mmCIF file of C-alpha atoms in Angstrom:
data_model
loop_
_atom_site.group_PDB
_atom_site.id
_atom_site.type_symbol
_atom_site.label_atom_id
_atom_site.label_comp_id
_atom_site.label_asym_id
_atom_site.label_seq_id
_atom_site.Cartn_x
_atom_site.Cartn_y
_atom_site.Cartn_z
ATOM 1 C CA MET D 1 -4.579 5.732 -27.571
ATOM 2 C CA GLN D 2 -1.629 3.943 -25.958
ATOM 3 C CA SER D 3 0.891 6.553 -27.111
ATOM 4 C CA THR D 4 -1.387 9.320 -25.825
ATOM 5 C CA LEU D 5 -1.708 7.677 -22.408
ATOM 6 C CA ARG D 6 2.054 7.208 -22.230
ATOM 7 C CA GLN D 7 2.642 10.839 -23.154
ATOM 8 C CA LEU D 8 0.124 12.114 -20.601
ATOM 9 C CA ILE D 9 1.587 9.993 -17.791
ATOM 10 C CA ALA D 10 5.044 11.386 -18.535
ATOM 11 C CA GLU D 11 3.642 14.919 -18.411
ATOM 12 C CA ALA D 12 1.519 14.427 -15.291
ATOM 13 C CA VAL D 13 4.392 12.913 -13.305
ATOM 14 C CA VAL D 14 6.342 16.141 -13.839
ATOM 15 C CA THR D 15 3.483 18.567 -13.134
ATOM 16 C CA TYR D 16 2.362 16.745 -9.960
ATOM 17 C CA GLU D 17 4.524 18.952 -7.741
ATOM 18 C CA GLU D 18 3.613 22.233 -9.440
ATOM 19 C CA LYS D 19 0.332 22.701 -7.590
ATOM 20 C CA PRO D 20 -1.658 21.114 -4.716
ATOM 21 C CA ARG D 21 -2.786 17.597 -5.572
ATOM 22 C CA GLU D 22 -6.472 18.456 -5.171
ATOM 23 C CA GLN D 23 -6.035 20.964 -8.021
ATOM 24 C CA TRP D 24 -3.710 18.834 -10.139
ATOM 25 C CA ILE D 25 -6.285 15.995 -10.203
ATOM 26 C CA PHE D 26 -8.666 18.091 -12.313
ATOM 27 C CA ASP D 27 -6.007 18.661 -14.999
ATOM 28 C CA TYR D 28 -5.936 15.051 -16.185
ATOM 29 C CA PRO D 29 -8.273 12.161 -17.058
ATOM 30 C CA ALA D 30 -9.029 9.632 -14.331
ATOM 31 C CA GLN D 31 -6.632 6.924 -15.514
ATOM 32 C CA ILE D 32 -3.727 9.379 -15.698
ATOM 33 C CA ALA D 33 -4.481 10.947 -12.312
ATOM 34 C CA LEU D 34 -4.816 7.547 -10.636
ATOM 35 C CA THR D 35 -1.645 6.101 -12.175
ATOM 36 C CA CYS D 36 0.482 9.142 -11.378
ATOM 37 C CA THR D 37 -0.887 9.316 -7.838
ATOM 38 C CA GLN D 38 0.350 5.748 -7.375
ATOM 39 C CA ILE D 39 3.712 6.599 -8.969
ATOM 40 C CA TRP D 40 4.167 9.500 -6.554
ATOM 41 C CA TRP D 41 3.159 7.336 -3.604
ATOM 42 C CA THR D 42 6.082 5.046 -4.419
ATOM 43 C CA THR D 43 8.371 8.051 -4.878
ATOM 44 C CA GLU D 44 7.370 9.768 -1.644
ATOM 45 C CA VAL D 45 7.675 6.590 0.422
ATOM 46 C CA GLY D 46 11.165 6.157 -1.043
ATOM 47 C CA ILE D 47 12.025 9.717 -0.009
ATOM 48 C CA ALA D 48 10.690 9.052 3.501
ATOM 49 C CA PHE D 49 12.868 5.945 3.814
ATOM 50 C CA SER D 50 15.902 7.944 2.648
ATOM 51 C CA ARG D 51 15.247 10.574 5.298
ATOM 52 C CA LEU D 52 14.838 7.820 7.891
ATOM 53 C CA GLU D 53 18.216 6.378 6.960
ATOM 54 C CA GLU D 54 19.721 9.860 7.291
ATOM 55 C CA GLY D 55 18.606 9.953 10.916
ATOM 56 C CA TYR D 56 15.235 11.684 10.765
ATOM 57 C CA GLU D 57 13.277 9.306 12.990
ATOM 58 C CA ASN D 58 9.808 10.688 12.244
ATOM 59 C CA ALA D 59 10.121 10.602 8.443
ATOM 60 C CA ILE D 60 7.595 7.793 7.911
ATOM 61 C CA LYS D 61 5.205 9.168 10.529
ATOM 62 C CA ASP D 62 5.318 12.618 8.943
ATOM 63 C CA TYR D 63 4.534 11.148 5.555
ATOM 64 C CA ASN D 64 1.605 9.254 7.054
ATOM 65 C CA LYS D 65 0.249 12.567 8.388
ATOM 66 C CA LYS D 66 0.582 14.046 4.907
ATOM 67 C CA GLN D 67 -1.394 11.114 3.508
ATOM 68 C CA ILE D 68 -4.191 11.666 6.007
ATOM 69 C CA ASN D 69 -4.349 15.373 5.144
ATOM 70 C CA GLN D 70 -4.469 14.614 1.408
ATOM 71 C CA LEU D 71 -7.241 12.078 1.914
ATOM 72 C CA ASN D 72 -9.276 14.478 4.068
ATOM 73 C CA THR D 73 -8.928 17.138 1.387
ATOM 74 C CA LEU D 74 -10.359 14.800 -1.248
ATOM 75 C CA ILE D 75 -13.227 13.837 1.066
ATOM 76 C CA THR D 76 -14.014 17.544 1.424
ATOM 77 C CA LEU D 77 -14.159 17.822 -2.374
ATOM 78 C CA LEU D 78 -16.643 14.941 -2.511
ATOM 79 C CA ILE D 79 -18.993 16.850 -0.230
ATOM 80 C CA GLY D 80 -19.125 19.717 -2.735
ATOM 81 C CA ASN D 81 -20.525 20.003 -6.245
ATOM 82 C CA LEU D 82 -18.724 17.824 -8.771
ATOM 83 C CA SER D 83 -19.481 16.479 -12.209
ATOM 84 C CA PRO D 84 -20.257 12.733 -12.294
ATOM 85 C CA GLY D 85 -16.900 12.068 -13.947
ATOM 86 C CA ASP D 86 -14.900 14.068 -11.408
ATOM 87 C CA ARG D 87 -16.789 12.501 -8.530
ATOM 88 C CA MET D 88 -16.015 8.987 -9.781
ATOM 89 C CA LYS D 89 -12.353 9.918 -10.323
ATOM 90 C CA ILE D 90 -11.936 11.321 -6.813
ATOM 91 C CA MET D 91 -13.802 8.413 -5.195
ATOM 92 C CA THR D 92 -11.462 5.987 -6.960
ATOM 93 C CA ILE D 93 -8.366 7.876 -5.827
ATOM 94 C CA CYS D 94 -9.775 7.943 -2.275
ATOM 95 C CA THR D 95 -10.091 4.145 -2.365
ATOM 96 C CA ILE D 96 -6.447 3.812 -3.399
ATOM 97 C CA ASP D 97 -5.397 6.470 -0.872
ATOM 98 C CA VAL D 98 -7.047 4.598 2.001
ATOM 99 C CA HIS D 99 -5.050 1.485 1.167
ATOM 100 C CA ALA D 100 -1.842 3.500 0.766
ATOM 101 C CA ARG D 101 -2.439 5.153 4.155
ATOM 102 C CA ASP D 102 -3.058 1.783 5.812
ATOM 103 C CA VAL D 103 0.120 0.302 4.313
ATOM 104 C CA ILE D 104 2.226 3.087 5.821
ATOM 105 C CA ALA D 105 0.411 2.838 9.165
ATOM 106 C CA LYS D 106 1.158 -0.890 9.197
ATOM 107 C CA MET D 107 4.855 -0.221 8.534
ATOM 108 C CA ILE D 108 4.935 2.292 11.398
ATOM 109 C CA LEU D 109 3.443 -0.263 13.787
ATOM 110 C CA ALA D 110 5.896 -2.902 12.591
ATOM 111 C CA LYS D 111 8.770 -0.407 12.956
ATOM 112 C CA VAL D 112 9.920 -0.958 9.376
ATOM 113 C CA GLU D 113 13.110 1.017 8.801
ATOM 114 C CA SER D 114 14.256 -0.105 5.357
ATOM 115 C CA SER D 115 12.789 0.109 1.882
ATOM 116 C CA GLN D 116 14.024 -3.465 1.386
ATOM 117 C CA ALA D 117 11.704 -4.822 4.079
ATOM 118 C CA PHE D 118 9.175 -7.367 2.825
ATOM 119 C CA THR D 119 6.270 -5.284 4.163
ATOM 120 C CA TRP D 120 7.141 -2.630 1.581
ATOM 121 C CA GLN D 121 8.569 -4.817 -1.173
ATOM 122 C CA SER D 122 5.390 -6.918 -1.217
ATOM 123 C CA GLN D 123 3.313 -3.870 -2.174
ATOM 124 C CA LEU D 124 2.418 -3.112 -5.777
ATOM 125 C CA ARG D 125 4.617 -0.087 -6.488
ATOM 126 C CA HIS D 126 4.191 1.957 -9.652
ATOM 127 C CA ARG D 127 7.157 3.982 -10.846
ATOM 128 C CA TRP D 128 8.118 6.106 -13.828
ATOM 129 C CA ASP D 129 11.470 5.315 -15.457
ATOM 130 C CA GLU D 130 12.653 8.570 -16.985
ATOM 131 C CA GLU D 131 15.443 6.906 -18.952
ATOM 132 C CA LYS D 132 13.165 4.329 -20.584
ATOM 133 C CA ARG D 133 10.196 6.715 -20.629
ATOM 134 C CA HIS D 134 7.904 3.968 -19.364
ATOM 135 C CA CYS D 135 5.768 3.250 -16.322
ATOM 136 C CA PHE D 136 6.507 0.014 -14.474
ATOM 137 C CA ALA D 137 4.779 -1.886 -11.687
ATOM 138 C CA ASN D 138 7.051 -3.677 -9.207
ATOM 139 C CA ILE D 139 6.212 -6.149 -6.470
ATOM 140 C CA CYS D 140 8.945 -8.233 -4.825
ATOM 141 C CA ASP D 141 11.037 -9.652 -7.693
ATOM 142 C CA ALA D 142 8.431 -9.063 -10.397
ATOM 143 C CA GLN D 143 8.468 -6.097 -12.741
ATOM 144 C CA LEU D 144 5.746 -5.456 -15.314
ATOM 145 C CA GLN D 145 5.690 -2.684 -17.862
ATOM 146 C CA TYR D 146 2.465 -0.687 -17.863
ATOM 147 C CA SER D 147 0.523 -1.656 -20.992
ATOM 148 C CA TYR D 148 -1.215 1.727 -21.508
ATOM 149 C CA GLU D 149 -4.536 0.050 -22.191
ATOM 150 C CA TYR D 150 -7.507 2.371 -21.918
ATOM 151 C CA LEU D 151 -9.343 1.617 -18.675
ATOM 152 C CA GLY D 152 -11.697 4.577 -18.498
ATOM 153 C CA ASN D 153 -13.114 6.189 -15.380
ATOM 154 C CA THR D 154 -14.262 3.219 -13.315
ATOM 155 C CA PRO D 155 -14.768 2.513 -9.596
ATOM 156 C CA ARG D 156 -12.525 0.288 -7.476
ATOM 157 C CA LEU D 157 -13.418 -2.178 -4.759
ATOM 158 C CA VAL D 158 -11.913 -1.717 -1.306
ATOM 159 C CA ILE D 159 -8.413 -3.211 -1.177
ATOM 160 C CA THR D 160 -8.034 -5.833 1.558
ATOM 161 C CA PRO D 161 -5.109 -7.967 2.807
ATOM 162 C CA LEU D 162 -6.479 -10.749 0.589
ATOM 163 C CA THR D 163 -6.231 -8.412 -2.409
ATOM 164 C CA ASP D 164 -2.586 -7.789 -1.538
ATOM 165 C CA ARG D 165 -1.877 -11.529 -1.457
ATOM 166 C CA TYR D 166 -3.699 -11.867 -4.764
ATOM 167 C CA LYS D 167 -1.476 -9.199 -6.332
ATOM 168 C CA LEU D 168 1.670 -10.778 -4.940
ATOM 169 C CA THR D 169 0.778 -14.224 -6.295
ATOM 170 C CA LEU D 170 -0.328 -13.096 -9.757
ATOM 171 C CA THR D 171 2.571 -10.787 -10.470
ATOM 172 C CA ASN D 172 5.281 -13.151 -9.257
ATOM 173 C CA LEU D 173 3.789 -15.984 -11.292
ATOM 174 C CA SER D 174 4.756 -13.844 -14.259
ATOM 175 C CA LEU D 175 8.406 -14.625 -13.450
ATOM 176 C CA ALA D 176 7.846 -18.325 -14.120
ATOM 177 C CA GLN D 177 7.647 -19.892 -17.578
ATOM 178 C CA PRO D 178 4.002 -20.828 -18.162
ATOM 179 C CA ASP D 179 3.474 -24.570 -18.651
ATOM 180 C CA LEU D 180 1.723 -24.952 -21.996
ATOM 181 C CA SER D 181 1.857 -28.750 -22.022
ATOM 182 C CA GLY D 182 -0.554 -29.487 -19.172
ATOM 183 C CA PRO D 183 -4.273 -30.306 -19.299
ATOM 184 C CA LYS D 184 -6.696 -27.645 -20.421
ATOM 185 C CA ASP D 185 -7.694 -26.688 -16.868
ATOM 186 C CA ASN D 186 -4.075 -25.811 -16.107
ATOM 187 C CA MET D 187 -3.516 -23.678 -19.188
ATOM 188 C CA PRO D 188 -2.227 -20.202 -18.272
ATOM 189 C CA ILE D 189 -4.548 -17.287 -18.933
ATOM 190 C CA PRO D 190 -3.413 -13.658 -19.294
ATOM 191 C CA CYS D 191 -4.583 -11.165 -16.686
ATOM 192 C CA VAL D 192 -4.023 -7.474 -16.057
ATOM 193 C CA LEU D 193 -3.445 -5.792 -12.743
ATOM 194 C CA GLN D 194 -6.800 -4.094 -13.244
ATOM 195 C CA LEU D 195 -8.456 -7.454 -12.594
ATOM 196 C CA LEU D 196 -7.138 -7.486 -9.053
ATOM 197 C CA TYR D 197 -10.089 -5.314 -8.153
ATOM 198 C CA HIS D 198 -12.638 -7.706 -9.655
ATOM 199 C CA PRO D 199 -15.009 -9.159 -7.029
ATOM 200 C CA ASP D 200 -14.736 -12.714 -8.391
ATOM 201 C CA PRO D 201 -12.084 -14.927 -6.723
ATOM 202 C CA VAL D 202 -10.666 -15.891 -10.145
ATOM 203 C CA PRO D 203 -10.660 -13.461 -13.085
ATOM 204 C CA PRO D 204 -13.092 -14.675 -15.778
ATOM 205 C CA LEU D 205 -11.688 -15.683 -19.142
ATOM 206 C CA ASN D 206 -13.454 -12.946 -21.069
ATOM 207 C CA HIS D 207 -11.663 -10.314 -18.991
ATOM 208 C CA GLY D 208 -8.171 -11.553 -19.836
ATOM 209 C CA ARG D 209 -5.508 -9.150 -20.983
ATOM 210 C CA SER D 210 -1.766 -9.347 -21.427
ATOM 211 C CA SER D 211 0.150 -8.008 -18.434
ATOM 212 C CA CYS D 212 0.823 -11.128 -16.390
ATOM 213 C CA TRP D 213 0.053 -14.837 -16.148
ATOM 214 C CA SER D 214 -1.966 -16.831 -13.672
ATOM 215 C CA CYS D 215 -2.589 -20.574 -13.559
ATOM 216 C CA ARG D 216 -6.181 -21.707 -13.182
ATOM 217 C CA ASN D 217 -7.283 -25.128 -12.065
ATOM 218 C CA ARG D 218 -10.944 -25.604 -11.158
ATOM 219 C CA LYS D 219 -10.001 -28.557 -8.940
ATOM 220 C CA ASN D 220 -8.094 -26.261 -6.518
#
């Protein structure tokens, strides 16, 4: 399963530009479409920043307009006839798209002009490394390799500023050596980025996976 997911992500990243996104989405399972949409978001924002540095002042604003058009196109699809699986897939991508749109709008308001700005670096950015043939998730100084665990076609909660802080804290804790000598309540538990969408304030133990560490203390 993991090798298949890795192979499909590599393929979908390449084919993304071969047709309109609203058509490309139907060519791949939900997890692949969602992951590659996030990879291309990182790529396209990077391209926009490069154009900005070259002197094209409206590069970020133009990309934000493209985002809005893409989101409106998916909303139009949701109004039509879709299978339950396709409807769930598109609704999930819409949820991620709304957050991605808002991030860029926030950078425009803040007049962010560099890809090294904290406003951008503090976002969870998926990317495909062609040399290593792996997907990675970056946020500030943290880098996590995608684990290719099967996640299925599931909904997502709305992403809020609190969710962003949650992601930033969890992923950068992965840079620190976990303290295995403390009391039981302070023992590190493994978590995956998928859990960032869980409605509970602290991921439950039975949902633990192996992508990053968090420290849990019921006294705090």
